[in-house]
PDB file of C-alpha atoms in Angstrom:
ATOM      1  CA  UNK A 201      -1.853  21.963  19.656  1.00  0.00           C
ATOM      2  CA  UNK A 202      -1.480  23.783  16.301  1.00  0.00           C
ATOM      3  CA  UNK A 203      -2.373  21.227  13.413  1.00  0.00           C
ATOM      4  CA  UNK A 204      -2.707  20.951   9.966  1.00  0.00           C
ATOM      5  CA  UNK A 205      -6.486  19.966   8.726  1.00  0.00           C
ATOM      6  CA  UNK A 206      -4.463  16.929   7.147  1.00  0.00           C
ATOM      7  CA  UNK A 207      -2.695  15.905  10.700  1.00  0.00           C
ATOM      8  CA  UNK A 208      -5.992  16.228  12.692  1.00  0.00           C
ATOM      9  CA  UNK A 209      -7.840  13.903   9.912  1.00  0.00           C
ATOM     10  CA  UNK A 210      -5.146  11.009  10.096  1.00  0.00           C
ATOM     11  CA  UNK A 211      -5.347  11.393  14.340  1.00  0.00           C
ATOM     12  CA  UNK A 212      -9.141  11.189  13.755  1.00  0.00           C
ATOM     13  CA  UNK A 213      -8.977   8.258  11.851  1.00  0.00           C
ATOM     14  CA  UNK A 214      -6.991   6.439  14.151  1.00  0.00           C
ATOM     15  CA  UNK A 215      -9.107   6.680  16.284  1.00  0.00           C
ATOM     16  CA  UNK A 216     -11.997   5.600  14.528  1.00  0.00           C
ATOM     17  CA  UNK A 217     -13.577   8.484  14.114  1.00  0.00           C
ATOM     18  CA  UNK A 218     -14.785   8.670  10.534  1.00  0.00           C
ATOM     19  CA  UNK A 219     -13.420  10.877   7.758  1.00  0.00           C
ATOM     20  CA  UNK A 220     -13.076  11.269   4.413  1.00  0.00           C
ATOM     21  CA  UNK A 221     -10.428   9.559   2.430  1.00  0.00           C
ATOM     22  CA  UNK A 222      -7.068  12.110   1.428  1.00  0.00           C
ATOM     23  CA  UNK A 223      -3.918  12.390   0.793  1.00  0.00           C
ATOM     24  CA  UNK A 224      -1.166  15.285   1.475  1.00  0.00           C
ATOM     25  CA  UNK A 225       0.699  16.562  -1.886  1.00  0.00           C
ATOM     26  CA  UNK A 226       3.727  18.481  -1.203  1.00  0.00           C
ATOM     27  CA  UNK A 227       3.958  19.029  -5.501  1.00  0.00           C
ATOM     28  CA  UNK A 228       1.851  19.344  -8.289  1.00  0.00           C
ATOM     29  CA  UNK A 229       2.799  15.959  -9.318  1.00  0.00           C
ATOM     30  CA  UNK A 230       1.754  14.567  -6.280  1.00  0.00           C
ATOM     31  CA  UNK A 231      -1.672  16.303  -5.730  1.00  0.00           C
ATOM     32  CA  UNK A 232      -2.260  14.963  -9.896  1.00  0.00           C
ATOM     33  CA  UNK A 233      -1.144  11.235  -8.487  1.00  0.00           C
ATOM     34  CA  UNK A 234      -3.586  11.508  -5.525  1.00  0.00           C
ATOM     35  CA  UNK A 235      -6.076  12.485  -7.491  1.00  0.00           C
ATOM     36  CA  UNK A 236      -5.698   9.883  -9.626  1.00  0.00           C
ATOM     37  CA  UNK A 237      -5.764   7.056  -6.842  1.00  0.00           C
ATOM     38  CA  UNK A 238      -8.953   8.434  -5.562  1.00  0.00           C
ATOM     39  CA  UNK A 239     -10.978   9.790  -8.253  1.00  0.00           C
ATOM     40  CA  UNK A 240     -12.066  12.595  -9.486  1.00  0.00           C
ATOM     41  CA  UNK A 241     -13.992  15.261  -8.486  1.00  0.00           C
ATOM     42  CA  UNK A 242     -11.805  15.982  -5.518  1.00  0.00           C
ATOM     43  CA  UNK A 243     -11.221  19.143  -3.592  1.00  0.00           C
ATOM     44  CA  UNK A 244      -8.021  20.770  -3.395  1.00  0.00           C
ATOM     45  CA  UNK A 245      -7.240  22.789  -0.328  1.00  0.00           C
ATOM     46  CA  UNK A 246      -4.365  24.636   1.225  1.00  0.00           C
ATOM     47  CA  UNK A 247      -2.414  23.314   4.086  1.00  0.00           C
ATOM     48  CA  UNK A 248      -1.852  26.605   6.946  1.00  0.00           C
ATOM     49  CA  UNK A 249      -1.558  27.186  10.056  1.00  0.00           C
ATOM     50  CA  UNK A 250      -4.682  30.150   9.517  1.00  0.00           C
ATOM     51  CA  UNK A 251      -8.401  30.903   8.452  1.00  0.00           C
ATOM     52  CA  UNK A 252      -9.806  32.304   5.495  1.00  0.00           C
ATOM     53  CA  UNK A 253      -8.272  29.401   2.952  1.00  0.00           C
ATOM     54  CA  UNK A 254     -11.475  30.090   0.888  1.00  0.00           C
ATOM     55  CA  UNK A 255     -11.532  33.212   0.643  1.00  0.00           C
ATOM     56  CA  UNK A 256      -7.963  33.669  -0.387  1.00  0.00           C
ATOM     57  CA  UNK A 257      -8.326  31.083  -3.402  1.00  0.00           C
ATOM     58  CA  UNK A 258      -6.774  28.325  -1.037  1.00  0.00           C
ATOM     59  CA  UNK A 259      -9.808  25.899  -1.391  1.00  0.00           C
ATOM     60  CA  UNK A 260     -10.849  24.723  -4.759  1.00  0.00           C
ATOM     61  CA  UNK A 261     -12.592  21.804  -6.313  1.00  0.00           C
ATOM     62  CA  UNK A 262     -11.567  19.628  -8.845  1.00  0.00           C
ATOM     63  CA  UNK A 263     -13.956  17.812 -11.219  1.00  0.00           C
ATOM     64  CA  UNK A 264     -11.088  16.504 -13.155  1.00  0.00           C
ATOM     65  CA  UNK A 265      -7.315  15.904 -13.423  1.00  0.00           C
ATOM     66  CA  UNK A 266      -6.838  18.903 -15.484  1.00  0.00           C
ATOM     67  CA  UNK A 267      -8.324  21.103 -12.843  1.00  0.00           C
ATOM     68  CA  UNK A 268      -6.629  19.445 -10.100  1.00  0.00           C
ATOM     69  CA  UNK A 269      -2.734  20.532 -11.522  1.00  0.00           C
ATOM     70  CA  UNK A 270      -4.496  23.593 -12.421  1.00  0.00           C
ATOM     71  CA  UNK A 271      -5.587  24.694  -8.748  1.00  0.00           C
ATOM     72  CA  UNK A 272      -2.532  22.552  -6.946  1.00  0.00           C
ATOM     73  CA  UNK A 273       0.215  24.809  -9.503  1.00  0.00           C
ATOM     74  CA  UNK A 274      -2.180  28.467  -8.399  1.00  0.00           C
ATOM     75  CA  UNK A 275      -2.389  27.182  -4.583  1.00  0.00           C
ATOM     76  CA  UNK A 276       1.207  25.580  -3.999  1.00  0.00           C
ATOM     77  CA  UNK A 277       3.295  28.705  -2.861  1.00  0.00           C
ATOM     78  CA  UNK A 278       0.317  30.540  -2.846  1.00  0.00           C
ATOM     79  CA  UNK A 279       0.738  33.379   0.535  1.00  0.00           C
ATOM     80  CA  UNK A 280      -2.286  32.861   2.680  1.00  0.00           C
ATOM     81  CA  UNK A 281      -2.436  36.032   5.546  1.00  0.00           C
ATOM     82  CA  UNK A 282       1.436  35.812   5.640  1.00  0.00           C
ATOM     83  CA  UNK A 283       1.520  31.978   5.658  1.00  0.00           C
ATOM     84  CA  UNK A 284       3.110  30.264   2.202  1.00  0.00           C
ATOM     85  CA  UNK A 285       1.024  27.170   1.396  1.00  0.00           C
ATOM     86  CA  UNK A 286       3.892  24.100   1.169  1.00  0.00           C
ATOM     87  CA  UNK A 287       1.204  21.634   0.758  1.00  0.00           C
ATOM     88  CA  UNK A 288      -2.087  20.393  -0.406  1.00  0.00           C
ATOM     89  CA  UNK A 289      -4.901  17.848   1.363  1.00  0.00           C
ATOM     90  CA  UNK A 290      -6.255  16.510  -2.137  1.00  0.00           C
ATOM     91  CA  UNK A 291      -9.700  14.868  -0.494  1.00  0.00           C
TER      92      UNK A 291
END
């Protein structure tokens, strides 16, 4: 099974296993609007099917709306060890 960190959250949490609260963004405009709904600081992190997110720039944190569409315009399209980041898990 070859999920995102987003997809294995939400099948966590249905099973009551607890995690923290998120939201996908598939734009800028959407990771800003997440953020929004669940306050800042928030962590902004890239959404691929590979390791080394961090390293590559693909996992940032966000201590305010600014930095948020900041690091979700840098990350979004962002190539990750030949995998192009589409989305965002704003948590």
């Amino acid at each position: 099974m070859d999920l995102f960190e987003y997809q294995g959250k939400q099948f966590f949490a249905q099973y009551g296993m607890p995690v923290s609260p998120g939201q996908v963004a598939f734009t800028v405009d959407e990771a800003v609007a997440a953020a929004e709904e669940l306050g800042t600081p928030v962590m902004v992190k890239a959404q691929v099917h590979t390791g080394g997110r961090g390293k590559a720039g693909g996992v940032k944190f966000a201590a305010d709306i600014d930095a948020v569409r900041e690091h979700a315009t840098n990350i979004l399209g962002l190539d990750i060890n030949g995998h192009l980041v589409k989305r965002v898990w704003i948590e």
